[in-house]
CSV table of C-alpha atoms and ligand atoms in Angstrom, one decimal:
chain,number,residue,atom,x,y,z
A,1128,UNK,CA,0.0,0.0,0.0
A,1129,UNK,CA,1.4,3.6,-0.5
A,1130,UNK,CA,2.3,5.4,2.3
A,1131,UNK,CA,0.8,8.9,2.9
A,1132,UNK,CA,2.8,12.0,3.2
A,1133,UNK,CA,2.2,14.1,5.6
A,1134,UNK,CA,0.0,17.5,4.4
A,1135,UNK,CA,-2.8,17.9,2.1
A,1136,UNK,CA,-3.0,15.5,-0.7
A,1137,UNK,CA,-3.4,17.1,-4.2
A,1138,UNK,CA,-4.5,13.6,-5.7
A,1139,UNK,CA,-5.8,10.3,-5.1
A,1140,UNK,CA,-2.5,8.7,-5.1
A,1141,UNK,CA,-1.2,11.1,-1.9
A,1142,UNK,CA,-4.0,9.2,-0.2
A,1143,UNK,CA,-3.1,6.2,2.0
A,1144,UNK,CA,-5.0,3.3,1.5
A,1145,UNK,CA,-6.2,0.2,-0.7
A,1146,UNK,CA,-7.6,1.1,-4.0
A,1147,UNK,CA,-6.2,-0.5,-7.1
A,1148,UNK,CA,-6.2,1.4,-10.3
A,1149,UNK,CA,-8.1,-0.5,-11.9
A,1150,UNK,CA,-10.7,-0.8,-9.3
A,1151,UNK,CA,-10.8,3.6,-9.5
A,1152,UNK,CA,-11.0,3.1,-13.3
A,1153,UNK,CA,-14.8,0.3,-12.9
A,1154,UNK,CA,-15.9,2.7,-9.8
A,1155,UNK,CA,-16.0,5.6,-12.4
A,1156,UNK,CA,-17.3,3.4,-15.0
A,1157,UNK,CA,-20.1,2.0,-12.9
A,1158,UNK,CA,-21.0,5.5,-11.5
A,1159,UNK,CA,-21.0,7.4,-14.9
A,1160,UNK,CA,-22.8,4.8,-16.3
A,1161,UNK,CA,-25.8,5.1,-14.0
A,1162,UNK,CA,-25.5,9.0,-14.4
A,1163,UNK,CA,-25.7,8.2,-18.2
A,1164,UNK,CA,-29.1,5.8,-17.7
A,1165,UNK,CA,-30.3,8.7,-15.2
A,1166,UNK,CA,-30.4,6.2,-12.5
A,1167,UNK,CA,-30.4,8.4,-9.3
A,1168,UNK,CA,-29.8,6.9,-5.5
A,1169,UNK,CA,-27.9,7.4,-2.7
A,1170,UNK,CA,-24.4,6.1,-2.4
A,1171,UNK,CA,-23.2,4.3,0.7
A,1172,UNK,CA,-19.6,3.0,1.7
A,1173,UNK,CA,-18.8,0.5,4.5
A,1174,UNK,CA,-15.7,1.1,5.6
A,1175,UNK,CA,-13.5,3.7,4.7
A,1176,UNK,CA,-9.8,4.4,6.6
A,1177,UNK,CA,-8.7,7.7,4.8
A,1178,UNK,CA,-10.8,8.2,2.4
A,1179,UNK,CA,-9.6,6.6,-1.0
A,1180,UNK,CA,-12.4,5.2,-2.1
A,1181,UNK,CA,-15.0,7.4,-0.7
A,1182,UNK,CA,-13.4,10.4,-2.2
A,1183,UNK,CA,-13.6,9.3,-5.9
A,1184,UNK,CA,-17.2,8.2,-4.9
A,1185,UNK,CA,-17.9,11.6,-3.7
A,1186,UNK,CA,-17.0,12.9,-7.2
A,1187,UNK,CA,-20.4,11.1,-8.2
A,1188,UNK,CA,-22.9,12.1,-5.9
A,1189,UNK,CA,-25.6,14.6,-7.5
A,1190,UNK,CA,-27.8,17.2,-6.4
A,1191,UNK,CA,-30.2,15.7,-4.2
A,1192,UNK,CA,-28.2,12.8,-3.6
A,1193,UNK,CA,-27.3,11.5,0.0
A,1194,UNK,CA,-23.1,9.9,0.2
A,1195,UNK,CA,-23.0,7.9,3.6
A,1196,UNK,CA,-19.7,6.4,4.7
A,1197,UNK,CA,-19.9,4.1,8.3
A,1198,UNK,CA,-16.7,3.8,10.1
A,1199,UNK,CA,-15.5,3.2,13.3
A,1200,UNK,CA,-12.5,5.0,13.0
A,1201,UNK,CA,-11.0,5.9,16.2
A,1202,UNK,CA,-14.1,4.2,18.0
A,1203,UNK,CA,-13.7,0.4,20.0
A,1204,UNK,CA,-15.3,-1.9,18.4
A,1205,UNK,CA,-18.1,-4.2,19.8
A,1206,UNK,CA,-16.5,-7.4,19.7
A,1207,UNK,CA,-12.8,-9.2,20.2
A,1208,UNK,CA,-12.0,-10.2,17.1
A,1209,UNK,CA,-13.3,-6.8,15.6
A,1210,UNK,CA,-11.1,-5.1,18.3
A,1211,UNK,CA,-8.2,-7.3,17.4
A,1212,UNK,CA,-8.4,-6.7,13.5
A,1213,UNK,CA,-8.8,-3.0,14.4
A,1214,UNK,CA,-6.0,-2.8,16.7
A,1215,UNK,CA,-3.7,-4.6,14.0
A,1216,UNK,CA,-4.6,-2.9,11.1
A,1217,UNK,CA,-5.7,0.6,11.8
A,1218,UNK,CA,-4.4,1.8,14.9
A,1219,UNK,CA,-3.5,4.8,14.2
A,1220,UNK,CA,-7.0,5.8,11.9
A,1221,UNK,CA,-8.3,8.7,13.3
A,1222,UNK,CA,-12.3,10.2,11.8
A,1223,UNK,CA,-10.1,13.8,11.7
A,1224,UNK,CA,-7.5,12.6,9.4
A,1225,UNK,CA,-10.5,11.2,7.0
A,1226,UNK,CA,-12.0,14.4,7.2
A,1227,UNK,CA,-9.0,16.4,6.7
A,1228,UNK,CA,-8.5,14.1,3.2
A,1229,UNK,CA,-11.8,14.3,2.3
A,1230,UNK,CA,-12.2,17.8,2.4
A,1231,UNK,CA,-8.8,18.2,0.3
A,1232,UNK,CA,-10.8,16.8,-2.7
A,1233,UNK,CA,-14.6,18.5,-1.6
A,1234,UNK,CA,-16.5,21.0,-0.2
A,1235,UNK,CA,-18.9,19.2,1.8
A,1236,UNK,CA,-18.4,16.1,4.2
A,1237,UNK,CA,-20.2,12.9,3.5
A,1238,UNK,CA,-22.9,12.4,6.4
A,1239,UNK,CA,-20.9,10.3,8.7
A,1240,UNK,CA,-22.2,7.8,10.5
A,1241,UNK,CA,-19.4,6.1,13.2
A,1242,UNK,CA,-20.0,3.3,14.6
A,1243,UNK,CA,-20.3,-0.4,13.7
A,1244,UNK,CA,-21.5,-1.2,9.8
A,1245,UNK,CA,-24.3,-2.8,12.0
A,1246,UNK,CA,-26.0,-0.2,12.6
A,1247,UNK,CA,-25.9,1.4,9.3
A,1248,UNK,CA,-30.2,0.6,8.4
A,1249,UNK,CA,-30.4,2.9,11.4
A,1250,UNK,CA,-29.2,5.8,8.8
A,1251,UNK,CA,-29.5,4.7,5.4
A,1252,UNK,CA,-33.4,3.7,4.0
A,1253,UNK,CA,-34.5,0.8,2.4
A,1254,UNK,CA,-34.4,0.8,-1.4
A,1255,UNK,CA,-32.7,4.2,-1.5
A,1256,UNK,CA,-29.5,3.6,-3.0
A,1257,UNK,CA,-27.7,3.2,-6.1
A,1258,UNK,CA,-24.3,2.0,-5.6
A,1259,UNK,CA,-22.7,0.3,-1.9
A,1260,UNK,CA,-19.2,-0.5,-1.3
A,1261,UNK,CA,-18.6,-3.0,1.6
A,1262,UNK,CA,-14.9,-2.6,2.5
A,1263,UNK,CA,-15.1,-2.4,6.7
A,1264,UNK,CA,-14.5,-5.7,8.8
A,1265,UNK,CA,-12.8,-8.8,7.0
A,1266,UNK,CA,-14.6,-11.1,9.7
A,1267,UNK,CA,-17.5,-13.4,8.2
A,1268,UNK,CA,-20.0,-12.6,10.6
A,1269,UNK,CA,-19.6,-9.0,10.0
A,1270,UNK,CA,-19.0,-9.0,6.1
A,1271,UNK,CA,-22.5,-11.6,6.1
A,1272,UNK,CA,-24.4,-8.4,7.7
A,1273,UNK,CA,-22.6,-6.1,5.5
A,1274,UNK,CA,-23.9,-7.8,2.3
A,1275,UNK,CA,-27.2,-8.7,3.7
A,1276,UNK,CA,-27.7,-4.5,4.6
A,1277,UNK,CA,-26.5,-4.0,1.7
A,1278,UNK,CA,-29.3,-5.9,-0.2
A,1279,UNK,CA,-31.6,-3.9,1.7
A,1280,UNK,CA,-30.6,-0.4,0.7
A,1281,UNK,CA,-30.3,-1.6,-3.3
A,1282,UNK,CA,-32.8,-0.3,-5.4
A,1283,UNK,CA,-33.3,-2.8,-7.9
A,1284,UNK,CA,-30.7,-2.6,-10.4
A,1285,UNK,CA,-28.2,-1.4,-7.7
A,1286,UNK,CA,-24.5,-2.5,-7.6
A,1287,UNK,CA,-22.7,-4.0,-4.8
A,1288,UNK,CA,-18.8,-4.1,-4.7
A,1289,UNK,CA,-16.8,-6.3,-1.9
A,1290,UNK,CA,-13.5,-6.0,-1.2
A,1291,UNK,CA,-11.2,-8.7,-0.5
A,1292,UNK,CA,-13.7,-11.3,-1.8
A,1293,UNK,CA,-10.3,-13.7,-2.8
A,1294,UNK,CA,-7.4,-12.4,-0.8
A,1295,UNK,CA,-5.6,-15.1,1.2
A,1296,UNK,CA,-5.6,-13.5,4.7
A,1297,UNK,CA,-9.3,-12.8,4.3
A,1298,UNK,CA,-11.4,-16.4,4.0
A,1299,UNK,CA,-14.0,-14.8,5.7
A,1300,UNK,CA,-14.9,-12.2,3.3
A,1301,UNK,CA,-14.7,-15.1,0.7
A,1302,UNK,CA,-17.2,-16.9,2.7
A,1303,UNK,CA,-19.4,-14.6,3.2
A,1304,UNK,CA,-19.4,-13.4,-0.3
A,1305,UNK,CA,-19.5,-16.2,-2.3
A,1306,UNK,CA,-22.8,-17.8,-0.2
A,1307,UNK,CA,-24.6,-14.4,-0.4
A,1308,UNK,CA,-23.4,-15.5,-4.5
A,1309,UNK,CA,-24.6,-19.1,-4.6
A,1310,UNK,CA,-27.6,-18.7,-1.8
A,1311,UNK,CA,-28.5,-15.4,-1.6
A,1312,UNK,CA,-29.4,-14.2,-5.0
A,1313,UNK,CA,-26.6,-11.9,-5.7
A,1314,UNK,CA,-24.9,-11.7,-9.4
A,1315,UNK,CA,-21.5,-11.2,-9.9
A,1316,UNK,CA,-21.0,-8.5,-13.1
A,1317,UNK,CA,-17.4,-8.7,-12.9
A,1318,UNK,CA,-14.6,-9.2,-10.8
A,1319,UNK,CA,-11.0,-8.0,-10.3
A,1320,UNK,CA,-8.3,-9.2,-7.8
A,1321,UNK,CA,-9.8,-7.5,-5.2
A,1322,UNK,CA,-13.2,-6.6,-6.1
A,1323,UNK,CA,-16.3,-8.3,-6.9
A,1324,UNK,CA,-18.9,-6.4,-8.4
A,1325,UNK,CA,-22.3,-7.4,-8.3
A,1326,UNK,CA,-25.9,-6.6,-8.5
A,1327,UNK,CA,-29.7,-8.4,-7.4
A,1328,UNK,CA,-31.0,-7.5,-10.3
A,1329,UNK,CA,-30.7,-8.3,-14.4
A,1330,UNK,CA,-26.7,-8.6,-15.2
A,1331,UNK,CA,-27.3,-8.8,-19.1
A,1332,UNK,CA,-27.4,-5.0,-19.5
A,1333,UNK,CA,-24.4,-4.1,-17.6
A,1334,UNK,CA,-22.3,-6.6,-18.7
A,1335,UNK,CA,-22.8,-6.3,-22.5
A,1336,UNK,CA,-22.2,-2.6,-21.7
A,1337,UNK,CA,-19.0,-3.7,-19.3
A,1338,UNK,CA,-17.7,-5.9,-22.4
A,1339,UNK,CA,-18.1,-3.0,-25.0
A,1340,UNK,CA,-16.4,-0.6,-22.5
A,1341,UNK,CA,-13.5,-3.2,-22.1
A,1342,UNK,CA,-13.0,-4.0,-26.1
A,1343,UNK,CA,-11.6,-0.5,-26.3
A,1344,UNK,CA,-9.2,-0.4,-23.0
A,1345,UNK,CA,-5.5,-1.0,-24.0
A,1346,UNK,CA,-4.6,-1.3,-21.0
A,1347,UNK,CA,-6.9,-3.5,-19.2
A,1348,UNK,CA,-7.3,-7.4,-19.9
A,1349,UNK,CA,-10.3,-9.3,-19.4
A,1350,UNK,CA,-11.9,-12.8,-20.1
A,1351,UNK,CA,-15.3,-14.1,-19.7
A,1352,UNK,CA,-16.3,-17.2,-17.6
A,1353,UNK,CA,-19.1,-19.0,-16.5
A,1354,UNK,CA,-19.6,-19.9,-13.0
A,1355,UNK,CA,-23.0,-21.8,-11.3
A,1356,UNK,CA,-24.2,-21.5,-14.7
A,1357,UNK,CA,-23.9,-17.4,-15.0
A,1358,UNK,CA,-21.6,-14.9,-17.1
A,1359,UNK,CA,-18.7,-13.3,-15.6
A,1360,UNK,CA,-16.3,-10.8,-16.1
A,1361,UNK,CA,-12.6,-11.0,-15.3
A,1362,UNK,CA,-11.0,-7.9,-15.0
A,1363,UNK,CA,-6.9,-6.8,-14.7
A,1364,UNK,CA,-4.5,-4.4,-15.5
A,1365,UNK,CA,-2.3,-5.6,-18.4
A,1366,UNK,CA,0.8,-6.0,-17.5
A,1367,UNK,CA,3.7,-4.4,-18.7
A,1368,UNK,CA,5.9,-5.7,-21.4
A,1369,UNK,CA,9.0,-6.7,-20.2
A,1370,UNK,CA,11.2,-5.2,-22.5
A,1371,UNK,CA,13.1,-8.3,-25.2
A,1372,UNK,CA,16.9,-8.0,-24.6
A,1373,UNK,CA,17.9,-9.7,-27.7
A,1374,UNK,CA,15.9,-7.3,-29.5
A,1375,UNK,CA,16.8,-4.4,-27.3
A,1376,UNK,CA,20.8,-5.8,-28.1
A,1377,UNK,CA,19.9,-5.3,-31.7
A,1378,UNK,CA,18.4,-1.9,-31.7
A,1379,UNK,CA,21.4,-0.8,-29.6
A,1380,UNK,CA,24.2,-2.1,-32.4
A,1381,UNK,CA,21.9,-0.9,-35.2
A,1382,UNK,CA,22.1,2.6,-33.9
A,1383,UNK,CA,25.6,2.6,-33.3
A,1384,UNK,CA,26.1,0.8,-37.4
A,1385,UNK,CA,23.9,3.9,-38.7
A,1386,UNK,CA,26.4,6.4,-36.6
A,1387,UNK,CA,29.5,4.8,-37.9
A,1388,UNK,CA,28.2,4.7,-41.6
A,1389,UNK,CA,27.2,8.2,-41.6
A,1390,UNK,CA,31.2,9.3,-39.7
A,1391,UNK,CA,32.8,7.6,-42.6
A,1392,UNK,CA,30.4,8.8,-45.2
A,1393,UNK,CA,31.3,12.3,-43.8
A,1394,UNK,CA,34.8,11.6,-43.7
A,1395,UNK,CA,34.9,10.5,-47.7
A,1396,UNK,CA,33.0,13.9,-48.6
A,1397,UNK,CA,35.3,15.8,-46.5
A,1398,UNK,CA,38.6,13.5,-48.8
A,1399,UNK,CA,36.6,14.2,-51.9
A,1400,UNK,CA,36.6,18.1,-51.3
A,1401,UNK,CA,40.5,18.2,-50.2
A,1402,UNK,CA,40.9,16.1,-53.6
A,1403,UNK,CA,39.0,18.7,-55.6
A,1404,UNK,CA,40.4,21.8,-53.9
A,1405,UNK,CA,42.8,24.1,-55.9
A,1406,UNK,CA,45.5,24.2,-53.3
A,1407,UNK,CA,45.9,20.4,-53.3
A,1408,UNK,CA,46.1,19.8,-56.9
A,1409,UNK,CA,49.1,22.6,-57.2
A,1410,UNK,CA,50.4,20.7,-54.1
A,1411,UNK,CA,50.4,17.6,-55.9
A,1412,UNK,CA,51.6,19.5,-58.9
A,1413,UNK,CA,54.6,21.0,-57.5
A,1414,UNK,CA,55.4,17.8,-55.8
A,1415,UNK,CA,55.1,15.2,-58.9
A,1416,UNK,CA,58.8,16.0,-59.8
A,1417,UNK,CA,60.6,14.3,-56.7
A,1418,UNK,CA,58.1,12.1,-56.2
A,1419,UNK,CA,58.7,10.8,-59.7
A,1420,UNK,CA,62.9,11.4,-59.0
A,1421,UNK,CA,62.6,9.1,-55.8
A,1422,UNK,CA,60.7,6.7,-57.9
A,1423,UNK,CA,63.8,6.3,-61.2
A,1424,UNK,CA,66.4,6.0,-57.7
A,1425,UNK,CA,64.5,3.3,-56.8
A,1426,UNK,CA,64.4,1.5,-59.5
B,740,LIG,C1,-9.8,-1.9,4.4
B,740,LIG,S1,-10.2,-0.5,5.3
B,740,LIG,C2,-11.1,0.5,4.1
B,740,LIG,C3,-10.3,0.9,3.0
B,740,LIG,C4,-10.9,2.1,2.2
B,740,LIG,N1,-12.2,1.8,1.6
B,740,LIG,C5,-9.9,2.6,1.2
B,740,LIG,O1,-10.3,3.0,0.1
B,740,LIG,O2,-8.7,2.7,1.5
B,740,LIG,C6,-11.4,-1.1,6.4
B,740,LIG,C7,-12.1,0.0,7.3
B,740,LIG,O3,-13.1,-0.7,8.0
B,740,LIG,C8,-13.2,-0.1,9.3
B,740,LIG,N2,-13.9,-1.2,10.1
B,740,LIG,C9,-13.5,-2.4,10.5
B,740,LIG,N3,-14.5,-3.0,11.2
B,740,LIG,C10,-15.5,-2.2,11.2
B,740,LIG,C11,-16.9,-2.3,11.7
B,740,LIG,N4,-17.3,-3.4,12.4
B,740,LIG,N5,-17.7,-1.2,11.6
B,740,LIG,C12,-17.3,-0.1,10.9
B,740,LIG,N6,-16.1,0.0,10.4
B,740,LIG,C13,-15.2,-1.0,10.5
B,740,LIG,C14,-11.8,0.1,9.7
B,740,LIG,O4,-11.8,1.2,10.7
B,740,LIG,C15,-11.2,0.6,8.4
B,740,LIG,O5,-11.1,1.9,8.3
């Protein structure tokens, strides 16, 4: 992860945090696209550290619109293990320091709500949202409530995105995700190494869209699979290529060939124009009698 510097950040990568590229790159995608379909609803994140994510969401919230983030930040937790993933991994998380990056990028605060994800249906309404990012507590029982509050603020046609559905150190999240998946009615639309993006409604639309999106991204590879009998979308950044060194070997001599050709070719014009001068043909003139003397003594 990058490591924050300490000031104001002037852009997304200043900010400390976990939020792939390519993961930036869909969030924008998913949000324009509902902007372009005119689907309004309010945007929710659970979970947010310093603000990486929710500030790029921010950028998509429109008039009229309501952009919740639930965090404990520097709040205890309400169980051990929650206390214990906290203490490990964001000790030092303060709700000032979100707010100081937040406001770096906007005008206005999101309405924050600080506490545990589980009380987020005490803030957010049924069926009022558009778009929900659950990215708080790794721990199944927690990221199982996540998804299931989650499916309760959707509109119909809402998307869902979980973090850390597949990383190793978080089997829970896995769990949880992948039986809301084959149980609970949620469709993947695509994933990513660390996303999954999904929805509970129809995933034809999007994902046609997705695919005609991704035909024309250089830099961005995908594939499509099936999996319990559905379409999905696998998403990565292409990787860069390494460079060939034979070829890079080549280029190098070719260069230096073309420099050498062109020193000698200046060095036979420059031989040419001594030969033509007028002060070397009287030299060789004046200098044609000994040089033919020397050559009868030799003989
Ligand atoms: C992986 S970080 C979020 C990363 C963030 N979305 C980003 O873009 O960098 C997880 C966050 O969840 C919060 N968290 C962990 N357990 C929580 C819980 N039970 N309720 C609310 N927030 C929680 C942590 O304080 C932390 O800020």
């Amino acid at each position: 992860m990058t490591s924050q510097e300490p000031g104001r950040p002037a852009s997304l990568d200043d900010v400390k945090g976990w939020f792939p590229e390519t993961d930036q790159r869909l969030f924008t995608w998913f949000l324009e696209r509902q902007d372009q379909l005119g689907e309004s609803g309010d945007l929710v994140e659970l979970g947010s550290y310093l603000g990486k994510s929710a500030i790029l969401m921010g950028r998509h919230l429109r008039d009229g619109e309501t952009f919740t983030v639930c965090d404990l930040f520097d709040s205890d937790a309400s169980d051990d293990p929650n206390r214990a993933e906290m203490a490990r991994s964001y000790a030092t998380l303060t709700r000032a320091a979100f707010e100081e990056n937040y406001r770096a990028f906007h005008d206005r605060l999101p309405e924050i709500v600080q506490g545990p994800t589980s009380s987020i249906l005490d803030h957010v309404q049924p069926e009022s949202c558009r778009f929900v990012h659950v990215d708080a507590s790794h721990l199944y029982e927690h990221v199982h409530g996540d998804i299931r509050a989650a499916q309760v603020m959707l509109r119909p046609g809402g998307v869902i995105v979980c973090d850390d559905y597949r990383s190793e150190h978080t089997p829970g999240v896995s769990a949880a995700v992948w039986e809301a998946v084959i149980t609970g009615g949620l469709r993947p639309v695509c994933i990513t190494p660390m996303k999954l993006y999904g929805t509970w409604g129809d995933t034809g639309p999007v994902q046609d869209d997705l695919l005609n999106w991704l035909e024309k991204q250089e830099d961005v590879w995908h594939e499509v699979q099936q999996v319990a009998g559905r379409r999905l979308v696998r998403v990565k950044k292409k990787r860069a290529k390494k460079p060939d060194k034979h070829k890079e070997k080549v280029r190098r001599l070719e260069g230096r060939l073309a420099a050498a050709e062109e020193s000698l070719a200046e060095t036979r014009h420059l031989l040419a124009s001594v030969r033509g001068s007028a002060s070397f043909r009287v030299g060789r003139a004046v200098t044609a009698l000994p040089r033919a003397m020397r050559g009868v003594r030799r003989r």
